[in-house]
Amino acid sequence: MSPRRSAQAAAATREAILDTAVDRASRSGLESLTIGTLAESLGMSKAGVIGPFGSKEALQLAALEAAVATFRREVWEVAAGVAPGRARLEAIIAAWLDYLERGVFPGGCFLTAAAAEFDDRPGPVRDAVRDALRLWLDVLAAEVARARRAGELPREIDPKQAAFELNALAAGVNQALQLFGDERATERGRRAMRRAIGL
Amino acid sequence: MSPRRSAQAAAATREAILDTAVDRASRSGLESLTIGTLAESLGMSKAGVIGPFGSKEALQLAALEAAVATFRREVWEVAAGVAPGRARLEAIIAAWLDYLERGVFPGGCFLTAAAAEFDDRPGPVRDAVRDALRLWLDVLAAEVARARRAGELPREIDPKQAAFELNALAAGVNQALQLFGDERATERGRRAMRRAIGL
């Protein structure tokens, strides 16, 4: 292979490993990712799986980053095209619930699962989960604050409180869908999330 | 030992194993409970650890049952002494938040963690998690319905919707405490949980 072909092939291999890793981790958790199982389901050697990453932890971090990128694409980027303020908040809620309902990750929201799994395991993966969630809470609070300043939401809505509630309610929808297969979960979530921002 | 002493000793051993199992599972997940690690931290043989249960799955189920009993004692039984209706709902919210804030389980709410961990792993443990959560949601909805019938809550409060929201918000408090060490989590939770039932 030419150097370019070879770099493309390496990138494609890395992506195939990450796809499988994200899929498995969304079902069984990041911690239970084993190089052996990944190698088996990809028909690769263990060395071939670990090679592009260097360590299991680096692979976990890369899988988390890929999952965050998916969430950003499915939720944030859908809403970012809408005018800022109340309209964008409504678009975020709609895209977020749609993402949960479609089951973009086979095991439900990857970040919610990773947060529950790693909240008590200090280390780089926990830090990355915390930073990603913190960033999302900040984005939500900023959007609520903007809509409130524009007079589009009631004055008594507290942006950080609203961000906390939106995140908790979305995780509740995820749980109701994953654990109970509750068909009313999305509708319940929509109602509660709209109320959390005073709509 | 007399047969009675021996039965007492067996019960004490079983309880010691369960205490350690619940403690560890609340930190690292039920699935990552290994007989080897439990045996090591208890200074017992693997056979001694598995003996009282028979299988790892039976041990997981017993740990879950013990955790549910703790939740019932710390939250439900505290509130059950209060008059039914609105007063009891307020007592449930107070006891629930207190239980989360005190960190009764070192790794945060055991049931929330188990729900996230097992929502995608079909089998008896998932079924037991689902049944325990379903029972709690039903208790909450029944209490909301009672308070509503008594005219203590606004007519527009839907009991099942309220139960869904209370559960999601409590899990959100758990996440904020465990992942962010957010000191305002309990207060945010209280505010949102009271609003969920129209208070």
Coordinates of C-alpha atoms in Angstrom, one line a residue:
Chain A
M1 CA 0.0 0.0 0.0
S2 CA 1.1 3.6 -0.6
P3 CA 1.6 5.7 2.6
R4 CA -1.7 7.4 1.9
R5 CA -3.7 4.2 1.4
S6 CA -2.1 2.8 4.5
A7 CA -3.1 5.9 6.6
Q8 CA -6.6 5.6 5.3
A9 CA -6.7 2.0 6.1
A10 CA -5.5 2.7 9.6
A11 CA -8.1 5.3 10.2
A12 CA -10.8 3.0 8.9
T13 CA -9.6 0.2 11.2
R14 CA -9.6 2.6 14.2
E15 CA -13.2 3.7 13.3
A16 CA -14.4 0.1 12.9
I17 CA -13.0 -0.7 16.4
L18 CA -14.6 2.4 17.9
D19 CA -18.0 1.7 16.3
T20 CA -18.0 -1.8 17.9
A21 CA -16.6 -0.5 21.2
V22 CA -19.3 2.2 21.5
D23 CA -22.0 -0.3 20.5
R24 CA -20.9 -2.8 23.1
A25 CA -20.2 -0.2 25.9
S26 CA -23.7 1.3 25.4
R27 CA -25.1 -2.1 26.3
S28 CA -22.7 -3.5 28.9
G29 CA -20.8 -0.5 30.2
L30 CA -17.4 1.0 29.3
E31 CA -15.6 -1.0 32.1
S32 CA -16.7 -4.3 30.7
L33 CA -15.2 -3.6 27.3
T34 CA -12.5 -6.3 26.9
I35 CA -9.9 -6.3 24.2
G36 CA -10.6 -10.1 23.8
T37 CA -14.3 -9.7 23.1
L38 CA -13.7 -6.8 20.7
A39 CA -11.0 -8.7 18.9
E40 CA -13.4 -11.7 18.5
S41 CA -16.3 -9.8 17.2
L42 CA -14.1 -7.8 14.8
G43 CA -12.2 -10.9 13.6
M44 CA -8.9 -9.2 14.6
S45 CA -6.0 -10.1 16.8
K46 CA -5.9 -8.5 20.3
A47 CA -2.8 -6.6 19.3
G48 CA -4.6 -5.3 16.2
V49 CA -7.4 -4.0 18.4
I50 CA -5.2 -2.3 21.1
G51 CA -2.6 -1.1 18.6
P52 CA -4.4 2.1 17.4
F53 CA -5.1 3.2 21.0
G54 CA -2.2 1.9 23.1
S55 CA -4.2 1.0 26.2
K56 CA -7.6 -0.1 27.3
E57 CA -8.1 3.2 29.0
A58 CA -7.2 5.1 25.9
L59 CA -9.7 3.0 24.0
Q60 CA -12.4 3.8 26.6
L61 CA -11.6 7.5 26.3
A62 CA -11.8 7.3 22.5
A63 CA -15.2 5.4 22.7
L64 CA -16.5 8.1 25.1
E65 CA -15.3 10.8 22.7
A66 CA -17.0 9.1 19.8
A67 CA -20.2 8.8 21.8
V68 CA -20.1 12.5 22.7
A69 CA -19.6 13.4 19.1
T70 CA -22.7 11.3 18.2
F71 CA -24.8 13.1 20.9
R72 CA -23.5 16.5 19.6
R73 CA -24.5 15.6 16.1
E74 CA -27.9 14.1 16.9
V75 CA -29.0 16.7 19.5
W76 CA -26.9 19.9 19.5
E77 CA -26.2 20.3 15.8
V78 CA -29.9 19.7 15.0
A79 CA -30.9 22.5 17.3
A80 CA -28.0 24.8 16.6
G81 CA -29.5 25.7 13.2
V82 CA -32.6 27.1 15.0
A83 CA -32.7 30.8 16.2
P84 CA -31.2 31.1 19.7
G85 CA -33.4 31.4 22.8
R86 CA -36.8 29.8 23.3
A87 CA -37.0 28.3 19.8
R88 CA -33.6 26.6 20.1
L89 CA -34.5 25.3 23.6
E90 CA -37.6 23.7 22.1
A91 CA -35.6 22.3 19.3
I92 CA -33.1 20.8 21.8
I93 CA -35.8 19.2 23.8
A94 CA -37.4 17.7 20.6
A95 CA -34.0 16.5 19.2
W96 CA -33.0 15.0 22.6
L97 CA -36.2 13.1 23.1
D98 CA -36.0 11.9 19.5
Y99 CA -32.5 10.7 20.0
L100 CA -33.6 8.7 23.1
E101 CA -36.7 7.3 21.4
R102 CA -34.8 6.2 18.2
G103 CA -32.3 4.4 20.4
V104 CA -29.3 5.9 18.6
F105 CA -27.1 3.8 20.9
P106 CA -28.4 0.2 21.3
G107 CA -28.1 0.3 25.1
G108 CA -29.6 3.8 25.5
C109 CA -27.9 7.1 26.3
F110 CA -24.2 6.3 26.5
L111 CA -23.3 9.3 28.7
T112 CA -26.0 8.6 31.2
A113 CA -24.8 5.0 31.5
A114 CA -21.2 6.1 31.7
A115 CA -22.0 8.6 34.4
A116 CA -23.7 6.0 36.5
E117 CA -20.9 3.5 35.9
F118 CA -17.9 5.9 36.5
D119 CA -19.2 8.3 39.2
D120 CA -17.3 6.3 41.7
R121 CA -14.2 5.3 39.8
P122 CA -11.7 8.1 40.0
G123 CA -9.5 8.5 36.9
P124 CA -9.3 10.0 33.4
V125 CA -12.6 8.3 32.2
R126 CA -14.6 9.7 35.1
D127 CA -13.1 13.1 34.5
A128 CA -14.0 13.0 30.8
V129 CA -17.6 11.9 31.6
R130 CA -17.9 14.7 34.1
D131 CA -16.4 17.3 31.8
A132 CA -18.8 16.3 28.9
L133 CA -21.8 16.4 31.2
R134 CA -20.7 19.7 32.7
L135 CA -20.3 21.2 29.2
W136 CA -23.8 20.1 28.2
L137 CA -25.3 21.5 31.5
D138 CA -23.5 24.8 30.8
V139 CA -24.8 24.9 27.2
L140 CA -28.4 24.3 28.5
A141 CA -28.1 27.0 31.2
A142 CA -26.7 29.5 28.8
E143 CA -29.5 28.9 26.3
V144 CA -32.1 29.2 29.1
A145 CA -30.5 32.4 30.3
R146 CA -30.5 33.8 26.8
A147 CA -34.2 33.0 26.3
R148 CA -35.0 34.5 29.7
R149 CA -33.1 37.8 28.9
A150 CA -35.0 38.0 25.7
G151 CA -38.2 37.8 27.7
E152 CA -39.2 34.5 26.1
L153 CA -39.3 32.6 29.4
P154 CA -40.8 33.5 32.8
R155 CA -38.4 35.7 34.9
E156 CA -38.5 33.1 37.8
I157 CA -36.8 30.4 35.7
D158 CA -33.3 29.8 37.1
P159 CA -31.0 28.7 34.3
K160 CA -28.9 26.3 36.3
Q161 CA -31.9 24.8 38.0
A162 CA -33.6 24.4 34.6
A163 CA -30.4 22.7 33.2
F164 CA -30.3 20.3 36.2
E165 CA -34.0 19.4 35.6
L166 CA -33.7 19.0 31.9
N167 CA -30.8 16.6 32.3
A168 CA -32.5 14.6 35.1
L169 CA -35.7 14.3 33.1
A170 CA -33.9 13.2 29.9
A171 CA -32.1 10.5 32.0
G172 CA -35.5 9.5 33.4
V173 CA -36.9 9.1 29.9
N174 CA -33.9 7.0 29.0
Q175 CA -34.5 4.7 32.1
A176 CA -38.2 4.4 31.3
L177 CA -37.5 3.4 27.7
Q178 CA -34.7 1.0 28.5
L179 CA -36.0 -0.6 31.6
F180 CA -39.7 -0.6 31.1
G181 CA -40.1 -0.1 27.3
D182 CA -42.6 2.6 28.4
E183 CA -44.2 4.0 25.3
R184 CA -45.4 7.1 27.2
A185 CA -41.9 7.9 28.4
T186 CA -41.2 10.4 25.7
E187 CA -44.5 12.2 26.1
R188 CA -44.0 12.4 29.9
G189 CA -40.5 13.7 29.3
R190 CA -41.6 16.3 26.9
R191 CA -44.3 17.6 29.3
A192 CA -41.9 17.8 32.2
M193 CA -39.0 19.3 30.3
R194 CA -41.2 22.0 28.9
R195 CA -42.5 22.8 32.3
A196 CA -38.9 22.9 33.7
I197 CA -38.3 25.9 31.5
G198 CA -41.7 27.5 32.2
L199 CA -43.5 26.6 29.0
Chain B
M1 CA -21.3 -25.5 68.0
S2 CA -24.9 -26.4 68.8
P3 CA -27.2 -26.5 65.7
R4 CA -28.7 -23.1 66.9
R5 CA -25.2 -21.5 67.2
S6 CA -24.3 -22.9 63.9
A7 CA -27.4 -21.5 62.2
Q8 CA -26.8 -18.1 63.8
A9 CA -23.2 -18.2 62.6
A10 CA -24.3 -19.1 59.1
A11 CA -26.7 -16.2 59.1
A12 CA -24.0 -13.8 60.3
T13 CA -21.6 -15.0 57.6
R14 CA -24.3 -14.6 54.9
E15 CA -25.0 -11.0 56.2
A16 CA -21.3 -10.1 56.3
I17 CA -20.9 -11.3 52.7
L18 CA -24.0 -9.3 51.6
D19 CA -22.8 -6.1 53.4
T20 CA -19.5 -6.3 51.5
A21 CA -21.2 -7.2 48.3
V22 CA -23.7 -4.3 48.5
D23 CA -20.9 -1.9 49.4
R24 CA -18.7 -2.9 46.5
A25 CA -21.6 -3.2 44.0
S26 CA -22.8 0.3 44.9
R27 CA -19.3 1.6 43.8
S28 CA -18.4 -0.6 40.9
G29 CA -21.7 -2.2 39.7
L30 CA -23.4 -5.5 40.4
E31 CA -21.9 -7.1 37.3
S32 CA -18.3 -6.5 38.5
L33 CA -18.8 -8.3 41.8
T34 CA -16.4 -11.2 41.6
I35 CA -16.3 -14.0 44.1
G36 CA -12.5 -13.7 44.2
T37 CA -12.5 -10.1 45.2
L38 CA -15.2 -10.6 47.8
A39 CA -13.3 -13.6 49.2
E40 CA -10.2 -11.6 49.4
S41 CA -11.7 -8.6 51.2
L42 CA -13.6 -10.9 53.6
G43 CA -10.6 -13.1 54.3
M44 CA -12.6 -16.1 53.2
S45 CA -12.3 -18.9 50.6
K46 CA -14.2 -18.5 47.3
A47 CA -16.2 -21.6 48.3
G48 CA -17.1 -20.0 51.6
V49 CA -18.4 -16.9 49.8
I50 CA -20.4 -18.6 47.2
G51 CA -21.7 -21.4 49.5
P52 CA -24.6 -19.5 51.2
F53 CA -25.9 -18.4 47.8
G54 CA -25.1 -21.1 45.3
S55 CA -24.2 -18.9 42.3
K56 CA -23.0 -15.5 41.4
E57 CA -26.4 -14.6 40.1
A58 CA -28.1 -15.6 43.3
L59 CA -25.6 -13.5 45.2
Q60 CA -26.4 -10.5 42.9
L61 CA -30.1 -11.0 43.5
A62 CA -29.5 -11.2 47.3
A63 CA -27.4 -8.0 47.2
L64 CA -30.1 -6.3 45.3
E65 CA -32.7 -7.5 47.8
A66 CA -30.6 -6.2 50.7
A67 CA -30.2 -2.8 49.0
V68 CA -33.9 -2.5 48.3
A69 CA -34.5 -3.3 52.0
T70 CA -32.2 -0.5 53.0
F71 CA -33.9 1.9 50.7
R72 CA -37.3 0.8 52.1
R73 CA -36.0 1.3 55.7
E74 CA -34.3 4.7 55.0
V75 CA -37.0 6.3 52.8
W76 CA -40.4 4.4 52.9
E77 CA -40.5 3.5 56.6
V78 CA -39.5 7.0 57.7
A79 CA -42.4 8.4 55.7
A80 CA -44.9 5.7 56.4
G81 CA -45.3 6.9 59.9
V82 CA -46.6 10.2 58.7
A83 CA -50.3 10.8 57.8
P84 CA -51.1 9.6 54.2
G85 CA -51.5 12.2 51.5
R86 CA -49.6 15.4 51.1
A87 CA -47.8 15.2 54.4
R88 CA -46.5 11.7 53.6
L89 CA -45.4 12.8 50.1
E90 CA -43.4 15.7 51.7
A91 CA -41.9 13.2 54.1
I92 CA -41.0 10.9 51.3
I93 CA -39.2 13.7 49.4
A94 CA -37.4 14.8 52.6
A95 CA -36.3 11.2 53.5
W96 CA -35.3 10.4 49.9
L97 CA -33.1 13.5 49.6
D98 CA -31.6 12.9 53.0
Y99 CA -30.8 9.3 52.0
L100 CA -29.0 10.5 48.9
E101 CA -27.2 13.3 50.7
R102 CA -26.0 11.1 53.5
G103 CA -24.6 8.6 50.9
V104 CA -26.2 5.6 52.6
F105 CA -24.5 3.5 49.9
P106 CA -20.9 4.6 49.3
G107 CA -21.4 4.6 45.5
G108 CA -24.7 6.5 45.5
C109 CA -28.2 5.1 45.0
F110 CA -27.8 1.4 44.4
L111 CA -31.0 1.0 42.5
T112 CA -30.3 3.9 40.1
A113 CA -26.9 2.4 39.4
A114 CA -28.3 -1.1 38.9
A115 CA -31.0 0.2 36.6
A116 CA -28.4 1.9 34.4
E117 CA -26.2 -1.2 34.5
F118 CA -28.8 -3.9 33.8
D119 CA -31.3 -2.1 31.5
D120 CA -29.8 -4.0 28.6
R121 CA -28.9 -7.3 30.2
P122 CA -31.9 -9.5 30.1
G123 CA -32.2 -12.0 32.9
P124 CA -33.4 -12.4 36.5
V125 CA -31.3 -9.4 37.9
R126 CA -32.7 -7.0 35.3
D127 CA -36.2 -8.3 36.1
A128 CA -35.7 -7.8 39.8
V129 CA -34.4 -4.2 39.3
R130 CA -37.4 -3.5 37.1
D131 CA -39.9 -4.9 39.5
A132 CA -38.4 -3.0 42.5
L133 CA -38.5 0.3 40.5
R134 CA -42.0 -0.4 39.2
L135 CA -43.2 -1.0 42.8
W136 CA -41.7 2.2 44.0
L137 CA -43.2 4.2 41.1
D138 CA -46.6 2.6 41.9
V139 CA -46.2 3.6 45.6
L140 CA -45.4 7.1 44.6
A141 CA -48.3 7.4 42.1
A142 CA -50.8 5.9 44.7
E143 CA -49.7 8.5 47.3
V144 CA -50.0 11.3 44.8
A145 CA -53.5 10.1 43.8
R146 CA -54.5 9.9 47.4
A147 CA -53.4 13.5 48.2
R148 CA -55.1 14.7 45.0
R149 CA -58.4 13.0 45.9
A150 CA -58.1 14.6 49.3
G151 CA -57.9 18.0 47.6
E152 CA -54.3 18.5 49.0
L153 CA -52.7 18.8 45.5
P154 CA -53.8 20.6 42.4
R155 CA -56.4 18.7 40.2
E156 CA -54.1 18.9 37.2
I157 CA -51.4 16.8 38.8
D158 CA -51.3 13.4 37.0
P159 CA -50.1 10.7 39.5
K160 CA -48.1 8.6 37.0
Q161 CA -46.5 11.7 35.5
A162 CA -45.6 12.9 39.0
A163 CA -44.1 9.5 40.0
F164 CA -42.0 9.6 36.8
E165 CA -40.7 13.1 37.5
L166 CA -40.0 12.4 41.2
N167 CA -37.9 9.3 40.3
A168 CA -36.0 11.1 37.5
L169 CA -35.3 14.1 39.7
A170 CA -34.0 11.9 42.5
A171 CA -31.7 10.1 40.1
G172 CA -30.5 13.5 38.9
V173 CA -29.7 14.5 42.5
N174 CA -27.8 11.3 42.8
Q175 CA -25.8 12.0 39.7
A176 CA -25.0 15.6 40.7
L177 CA -23.8 14.5 44.1
Q178 CA -21.8 11.5 42.9
L179 CA -20.3 13.0 39.7
F180 CA -20.0 16.7 40.6
G181 CA -20.1 16.7 44.4
D182 CA -22.6 19.5 43.7
E183 CA -23.5 20.9 47.1
R184 CA -26.6 22.6 45.7
A185 CA -28.0 19.3 44.2
T186 CA -30.2 18.5 47.2
E187 CA -31.8 21.9 47.2
R188 CA -32.3 21.9 43.5
G189 CA -33.9 18.4 43.8
R190 CA -36.2 19.5 46.6
R191 CA -37.4 22.5 44.6
A192 CA -38.0 20.5 41.5
M193 CA -39.6 17.5 43.3
R194 CA -42.0 19.8 45.1
R195 CA -43.0 21.5 41.9
A196 CA -43.6 18.0 40.3
I197 CA -46.4 17.5 42.7
G198 CA -47.7 21.0 42.4
L199 CA -46.4 22.4 45.7

